[in-house]
Short mmCIF file of C-alpha atoms in Angstrom, two decimals:
data_model
loop_
_atom_site.label_atom_id
_atom_site.label_comp_id
_atom_site.label_asym_id
_atom_site.label_seq_id
_atom_site.Cartn_x
_atom_site.Cartn_y
_atom_site.Cartn_z
CA MET L 1 -55.42 -36.47 -44.53
CA SER L 2 -53.70 -34.52 -47.46
CA THR L 3 -50.00 -35.33 -48.09
CA LYS L 4 -49.34 -31.71 -46.96
CA GLN L 5 -51.04 -31.99 -43.98
CA ARG L 6 -49.43 -35.34 -43.00
CA THR L 7 -46.00 -33.65 -43.75
CA ASN L 8 -46.77 -30.61 -41.47
CA ALA L 9 -47.94 -32.94 -38.61
CA VAL L 10 -44.47 -35.17 -39.15
CA ILE L 11 -42.74 -31.87 -38.81
CA LEU L 12 -44.71 -30.43 -35.77
CA GLN L 13 -44.03 -34.07 -33.99
CA PHE L 14 -40.38 -33.88 -34.82
CA ALA L 15 -40.23 -30.35 -33.32
CA MET L 16 -41.78 -31.24 -30.48
CA LEU L 17 -39.81 -34.36 -29.88
CA THR L 18 -36.67 -32.38 -30.24
CA ARG L 19 -37.72 -29.86 -27.98
CA ILE L 20 -38.65 -32.57 -25.46
CA ILE L 21 -35.07 -34.22 -25.96
CA ALA L 22 -33.51 -30.59 -25.51
CA THR L 23 -35.12 -30.34 -22.24
CA LEU L 24 -34.40 -33.90 -20.84
CA THR L 25 -30.68 -33.35 -21.82
CA ALA L 26 -30.53 -29.96 -20.16
CA LEU L 27 -31.78 -31.27 -16.93
CA MET L 28 -29.32 -34.14 -16.81
CA THR L 29 -26.87 -31.81 -17.75
CA LEU L 30 -27.97 -29.69 -14.69
CA ALA L 31 -28.07 -32.75 -12.60
CA CYS L 32 -24.52 -33.23 -13.34
CA LEU L 33 -23.35 -29.81 -12.24
CA GLY L 34 -22.63 -28.27 -8.82
CA ALA L 35 -23.46 -25.09 -7.49
CA TRP L 36 -25.49 -22.39 -9.58
CA GLY L 37 -25.45 -24.91 -12.56
CA ARG L 38 -23.67 -23.92 -15.81
CA ASP L 39 -25.58 -20.49 -16.55
CA GLY L 40 -24.91 -19.28 -13.00
CA HIS L 41 -21.11 -20.18 -13.25
CA SER L 42 -20.93 -18.60 -16.60
CA ILE L 43 -22.45 -15.36 -15.42
CA ILE L 44 -20.05 -15.28 -12.54
CA ALA L 45 -16.97 -15.45 -14.86
CA GLU L 46 -18.33 -13.14 -17.20
CA ILE L 47 -18.81 -10.49 -14.61
CA ALA L 48 -15.43 -11.07 -13.04
CA TRP L 49 -14.21 -10.64 -16.61
CA ARG L 50 -15.44 -7.25 -16.94
CA ASP L 51 -14.33 -6.30 -13.72
CA MET L 52 -10.64 -7.52 -14.53
CA THR L 53 -8.20 -4.82 -15.81
CA PRO L 54 -6.54 -5.45 -19.29
CA THR L 55 -3.32 -6.80 -17.85
CA ALA L 56 -5.16 -9.45 -15.89
CA GLN L 57 -7.49 -10.30 -18.94
CA ALA L 58 -4.50 -10.86 -21.16
CA ARG L 59 -2.35 -13.06 -18.62
CA ALA L 60 -6.06 -15.07 -17.97
CA LYS L 61 -6.42 -15.51 -21.70
CA ARG L 62 -2.77 -16.90 -22.01
CA ILE L 63 -2.99 -19.09 -19.02
CA LEU L 64 -6.48 -20.63 -20.33
CA ALA L 65 -4.64 -21.23 -23.59
CA GLY L 66 -7.40 -18.90 -25.30
CA GLN L 67 -10.35 -20.21 -23.73
CA SER L 68 -12.73 -17.92 -22.23
CA MET L 69 -13.66 -18.07 -18.51
CA PRO L 70 -17.15 -18.53 -18.88
CA GLU L 71 -16.14 -21.55 -21.02
CA VAL L 72 -14.10 -23.02 -18.30
CA SER L 73 -16.45 -21.93 -15.32
CA ALA L 74 -18.16 -25.36 -15.05
CA TRP L 75 -15.13 -27.38 -16.00
CA ALA L 76 -14.42 -28.86 -12.41
CA ASP L 77 -17.72 -30.05 -11.85
CA GLY L 78 -17.00 -32.19 -15.01
CA VAL L 79 -13.73 -33.63 -14.11
CA ARG L 80 -14.53 -34.22 -10.22
CA ARG L 81 -16.24 -37.74 -11.42
CA THR L 82 -12.80 -38.79 -13.34
CA GLU L 83 -10.42 -40.71 -11.67
CA ALA L 84 -7.63 -38.17 -12.17
CA TYR L 85 -9.59 -35.48 -10.45
CA ARG L 86 -11.60 -37.50 -7.73
CA TRP L 87 -9.58 -36.16 -4.95
CA THR L 88 -11.25 -32.48 -5.73
CA ALA L 89 -14.63 -33.39 -5.06
CA PRO L 90 -14.59 -32.41 -1.36
CA LEU L 91 -13.14 -29.03 -2.42
CA HIS L 92 -16.40 -27.91 -3.81
CA TYR L 93 -18.07 -26.79 -0.42
CA VAL L 94 -17.48 -26.80 3.53
CA ASN L 95 -19.94 -28.05 6.28
CA LEU L 96 -20.75 -25.94 9.10
CA PRO L 97 -23.12 -27.07 11.68
CA ALA L 98 -26.31 -24.78 12.76
CA GLY L 99 -25.37 -22.31 15.38
CA ARG L 100 -21.87 -21.43 14.16
CA THR L 101 -21.10 -17.74 14.72
CA GLU L 102 -18.06 -17.70 12.55
CA TYR L 103 -15.76 -19.68 10.30
CA ASN L 104 -12.58 -21.25 11.84
CA HIS L 105 -10.42 -22.57 9.41
CA ASP L 106 -8.58 -25.11 11.71
CA ARG L 107 -11.93 -26.43 13.01
CA ASP L 108 -14.09 -26.45 10.07
CA CYS L 109 -11.92 -27.50 7.16
CA PRO L 110 -11.33 -31.08 7.23
CA ASP L 111 -7.67 -32.76 6.26
CA VAL L 112 -8.89 -33.65 3.15
CA GLY L 113 -9.49 -30.24 2.45
CA CYS L 114 -12.62 -27.67 1.41
CA VAL L 115 -13.73 -24.91 -0.88
CA VAL L 116 -11.91 -22.38 1.40
CA SER L 117 -8.52 -24.12 1.18
CA ALA L 118 -8.75 -24.75 -2.41
CA VAL L 119 -9.21 -21.14 -3.22
CA HIS L 120 -6.18 -20.62 -1.46
CA ASP L 121 -3.87 -23.46 -2.37
CA PHE L 122 -4.78 -23.09 -6.21
CA SER L 123 -4.17 -19.33 -5.88
CA LYS L 124 -0.55 -20.25 -4.55
CA LEU L 125 -0.03 -22.83 -7.31
CA LEU L 126 -1.15 -20.43 -9.97
CA LEU L 127 1.68 -18.07 -8.84
CA HIS L 128 4.36 -20.77 -8.17
CA PRO L 129 7.12 -20.56 -10.39
CA ASP L 130 7.66 -24.18 -11.03
CA ALA L 131 4.22 -24.79 -12.12
CA ASP L 132 4.07 -26.20 -15.64
CA GLU L 133 1.56 -24.73 -18.18
CA LYS L 134 -1.17 -27.58 -17.60
CA THR L 135 -0.98 -27.04 -13.58
CA ARG L 136 -1.37 -23.35 -14.17
CA GLU L 137 -4.43 -23.87 -16.54
CA ASP L 138 -6.05 -26.33 -13.94
CA ALA L 139 -5.25 -23.95 -11.20
CA MET L 140 -7.07 -21.13 -12.66
CA LYS L 141 -10.10 -23.43 -13.78
CA PHE L 142 -10.40 -24.35 -10.04
CA ILE L 143 -10.21 -20.76 -8.92
CA ILE L 144 -13.05 -19.55 -11.23
CA HIS L 145 -15.10 -22.42 -10.17
CA PHE L 146 -14.59 -22.66 -6.40
CA VAL L 147 -14.93 -18.86 -6.04
CA GLY L 148 -18.44 -19.23 -7.61
CA ASP L 149 -19.12 -22.51 -5.37
CA LEU L 150 -18.38 -20.80 -1.96
CA HIS L 151 -21.15 -18.24 -2.63
CA GLN L 152 -23.90 -20.73 -2.94
CA PRO L 153 -25.71 -20.84 0.41
CA LEU L 154 -25.92 -24.54 0.60
CA HIS L 155 -22.38 -25.19 -0.15
CA ALA L 156 -21.62 -23.92 3.48
CA GLY L 157 -24.77 -26.02 4.67
CA ARG L 158 -24.96 -28.40 7.64
CA PRO L 159 -22.99 -31.84 7.60
CA GLU L 160 -25.90 -33.95 8.66
CA ASP L 161 -27.99 -33.48 5.43
CA ARG L 162 -24.72 -32.95 3.11
CA GLY L 163 -25.70 -29.27 2.32
CA ALA L 164 -29.50 -30.48 1.89
CA ASN L 165 -28.82 -32.67 -0.60
CA ASP L 166 -30.63 -35.20 1.70
CA ILE L 167 -33.64 -32.86 2.06
CA GLN L 168 -36.04 -33.82 -0.32
CA THR L 169 -38.91 -31.43 -1.70
CA VAL L 170 -41.24 -30.98 -4.41
CA PHE L 171 -40.13 -28.03 -6.36
CA MET L 172 -42.60 -26.83 -9.30
CA GLY L 173 -44.26 -30.17 -8.97
CA ARG L 174 -41.17 -32.32 -9.43
CA GLU L 175 -39.54 -34.07 -6.52
CA ARG L 176 -35.87 -32.50 -6.07
CA ASN L 177 -33.46 -31.81 -3.12
CA LEU L 178 -33.34 -28.71 -1.71
CA HIS L 179 -29.50 -28.54 -2.83
CA SER L 180 -30.54 -28.78 -6.36
CA VAL L 181 -33.16 -26.30 -6.18
CA TRP L 182 -30.56 -23.76 -5.09
CA ASP L 183 -27.85 -24.79 -7.63
CA SER L 184 -30.09 -24.38 -10.51
CA GLY L 185 -33.77 -24.03 -10.09
CA ILE L 186 -34.45 -20.91 -8.60
CA LEU L 187 -32.21 -19.33 -11.31
CA GLY L 188 -33.84 -21.16 -13.93
CA VAL L 189 -37.61 -20.88 -12.80
CA GLY L 190 -37.05 -17.01 -12.00
CA GLU L 191 -34.97 -15.93 -15.17
CA SER L 192 -35.93 -16.78 -18.67
CA ASP L 193 -33.28 -14.72 -20.56
CA PRO L 194 -30.02 -16.52 -21.66
CA TRP L 195 -27.09 -16.25 -19.29
CA PRO L 196 -25.30 -13.68 -21.28
CA VAL L 197 -28.23 -11.47 -21.26
CA LEU L 198 -28.28 -12.09 -17.31
CA ALA L 199 -24.53 -11.40 -17.01
CA GLU L 200 -24.84 -8.06 -18.87
CA ARG L 201 -27.88 -6.98 -16.84
CA TRP L 202 -26.50 -8.21 -13.55
CA TRP L 203 -23.23 -6.63 -14.28
CA GLU L 204 -24.53 -3.14 -15.00
CA GLU L 205 -26.64 -3.07 -11.74
CA ILE L 206 -23.29 -3.23 -9.77
CA THR L 207 -22.35 0.18 -8.34
CA ASP L 208 -18.63 1.02 -7.29
CA ARG L 209 -20.50 1.38 -3.78
CA ASP L 210 -21.34 -2.29 -4.13
CA ARG L 211 -17.83 -3.06 -5.02
CA THR L 212 -16.23 -1.54 -2.04
CA ALA L 213 -18.73 -2.84 0.52
CA TRP L 214 -18.44 -6.47 -1.10
CA LEU L 215 -14.64 -6.25 -0.76
CA ALA L 216 -14.23 -4.01 2.58
CA ASP L 217 -13.21 -7.02 4.61
CA ALA L 218 -10.62 -8.49 1.76
CA ASN L 219 -7.27 -8.92 2.80
CA PRO L 220 -4.81 -10.10 0.21
CA ASP L 221 -2.13 -11.26 2.92
CA ASP L 222 -5.05 -13.43 4.64
CA LEU L 223 -6.74 -15.02 1.81
CA ILE L 224 -8.01 -17.98 4.14
CA GLY L 225 -9.64 -15.45 6.31
CA THR L 226 -10.87 -13.58 3.51
CA VAL L 227 -12.35 -16.68 1.80
CA GLY L 228 -13.57 -17.96 4.94
CA ARG L 229 -15.74 -14.74 5.64
CA TRP L 230 -17.31 -14.99 2.16
CA THR L 231 -18.01 -18.46 2.81
CA PHE L 232 -19.71 -17.96 6.18
CA GLU L 233 -21.90 -15.56 4.52
CA SER L 234 -23.22 -18.39 2.47
CA HIS L 235 -24.20 -20.36 5.85
CA ARG L 236 -25.85 -17.48 7.30
CA LEU L 237 -28.18 -17.25 3.99
CA ALA L 238 -28.73 -20.67 4.18
CA GLU L 239 -29.78 -20.89 7.82
CA ARG L 240 -32.11 -17.82 6.79
CA TYR L 241 -33.85 -18.90 3.55
CA ALA L 242 -32.73 -22.65 2.93
CA TYR L 243 -33.34 -24.36 6.32
CA PRO L 244 -36.94 -23.31 7.18
CA VAL L 245 -37.85 -25.15 4.41
CA GLN L 246 -38.87 -28.67 5.89
CA PRO L 247 -38.38 -32.23 4.40
CA GLY L 248 -41.19 -33.18 1.76
CA ALA L 249 -42.41 -29.27 1.49
CA GLU L 250 -43.88 -28.32 -1.78
CA ILE L 251 -42.11 -25.08 -2.81
CA GLY L 252 -43.04 -22.94 -6.22
CA ARG L 253 -42.94 -19.67 -7.54
CA ALA L 254 -43.61 -18.05 -4.38
CA TYR L 255 -40.54 -19.53 -2.76
CA VAL L 256 -38.46 -18.61 -6.16
CA GLU L 257 -39.52 -14.72 -5.70
CA GLN L 258 -38.46 -14.71 -2.43
CA THR L 259 -35.10 -16.30 -2.91
CA LEU L 260 -34.44 -15.11 -6.44
CA PRO L 261 -32.86 -11.81 -5.32
CA VAL L 262 -30.76 -13.77 -2.83
CA VAL L 263 -29.49 -15.83 -5.57
CA ARG L 264 -28.70 -12.70 -7.78
CA LEU L 265 -27.02 -11.01 -5.07
CA ARG L 266 -24.28 -14.00 -4.32
CA ILE L 267 -23.51 -14.57 -7.95
CA GLN L 268 -22.80 -10.63 -8.39
CA GLN L 269 -20.84 -10.95 -5.18
CA ALA L 270 -18.91 -13.79 -6.59
CA GLY L 271 -18.23 -11.97 -9.75
CA VAL L 272 -16.90 -8.77 -8.45
CA ARG L 273 -14.90 -11.00 -6.00
CA LEU L 274 -13.42 -13.54 -8.40
CA GLY L 275 -12.41 -10.29 -10.67
CA ALA L 276 -10.69 -8.61 -7.76
CA LEU L 277 -8.92 -11.72 -6.80
CA LEU L 278 -7.78 -12.43 -10.33
CA ASN L 279 -6.68 -8.91 -10.59
CA GLU L 280 -4.68 -9.53 -7.24
CA LEU L 281 -3.14 -12.54 -8.81
CA LEU L 282 -2.41 -11.42 -12.44
CA ASP L 283 -1.79 -7.83 -12.36
CA PRO L 284 0.92 -6.34 -9.87
CA ASP L 285 -0.08 -2.94 -10.34
CA ALA L 286 -3.98 -3.42 -9.80
CA ASP L 287 -5.62 -2.85 -6.55
CA GLY L 288 -7.15 -6.13 -6.49
CA LEU L 289 -8.50 -7.27 -3.15
CA SER L 290 -7.52 -4.06 -1.67
CA PRO L 291 -10.49 -2.72 0.08
CA HIS L 292 -10.15 1.10 -0.45
CA LEU L 293 -10.58 0.95 -4.09
CA ALA L 294 -13.15 -1.07 -6.35
CA PRO L 295 -11.53 -2.97 -9.32
CA ILE L 296 -11.30 -1.37 -12.56
CA PRO L 297 -14.27 -2.17 -14.92
CA ALA L 298 -13.33 -3.81 -18.33
CA PRO L 299 -14.55 -1.15 -20.94
CA ARG L 300 -17.72 -1.98 -22.74
CA GLY L 301 -18.02 -3.39 -26.14
CA GLY L 302 -15.77 -5.48 -28.28
CA ASP L 303 -14.20 -8.88 -27.52
CA ALA L 304 -12.57 -7.51 -24.11
CA ALA L 305 -15.88 -6.82 -22.58
CA ARG L 306 -17.44 -10.34 -23.91
CA GLY L 307 -14.52 -12.63 -22.91
CA ASP L 308 -14.29 -13.58 -26.76
CA GLU L 309 -16.58 -16.59 -26.03
CA ARG L 310 -19.03 -15.97 -28.43
#
C-alpha cells in the first residue's frame, strides 16, 4: 500500500470514528433529556417565538439575558439532576390512571406538584413584583420547557409504569423503553431535517384556524383548568397510540409512520400555546390566551423571526 493510500485509509478511519463518537454522544445526550429531546423542545420554542408579539419578544429576551428561547428550552432537563433543582423532577409530568375522563387538579396533582401546577406557579412567579432577575429567568425557562413537556402524551401516562418508562420495547432493532421512543425516537427516525428546518416548515403549516381551535378552551383567568385540559389531551393520545404497544414488542418504521403525525401535531400545538401564554404574560396589549383571536405571528426574516439563536 502506498503512502497516499495509507494516509487516505487513516483519514477514512478517523472520519468513521468521529461519526460513531458523534452518534453515541447524541444518543447519550438524548437519554439525559426529557419530553421531545432537545430538538423537539427547540422546535416548540421557535414556533412560540414566531407567534409572539414584538413586545413579548423584547421582554422575553431581556428576561433570558439575551439567550434565545430554543437555546434554553431543554435547560430544565439538565438542572433537574443537580442538588439545587432536584425538587423540580416531579414537575415534568402528571400521572393519570387509565379510565380517567378528565383532569381533576385536586385529585390528580400530588402535593409535591406536577406539570400543571408548575406552569401555573412559574407563570405567577414570572410576574411577581418581588422576583429578582435570576428567579424570573428560571421561571421563564421552566415555563418554556414544561409547556412542551405536557404535550408529550406519555408525560400524562399511567402511574403504574411511570408513563411507560417501565415498558421495554425493541425500537428499530434496539432495546428502548416506550417513553423514550415517544420522547425522541419517533421524531429522530421520522424526520431527517435539522430542527431549524422542521421549525420553519411546521410553523408555516399552522393556520389561523388551527390557532383559534387550539386556544378555544383557553381561559387566562383559569390557568390550572386550561393547562389541565391540554394535559388531558396528552393522556387520551397516550391511551390511543402508546399503550396498545405491549411490553417486549418490536416496533419500527410502520409505528413511526403511524405516530409521527401525532408528534408533529403536539409539537405544533405546544408551540402555539406557549406563544399565546407568553403573549398573555409579557404583553399587556396582546390577546394572548383569549380564545376569540389568534396570536399575532412574528414577521418573517431577520433576527426577530429566528430568535437570534443562530
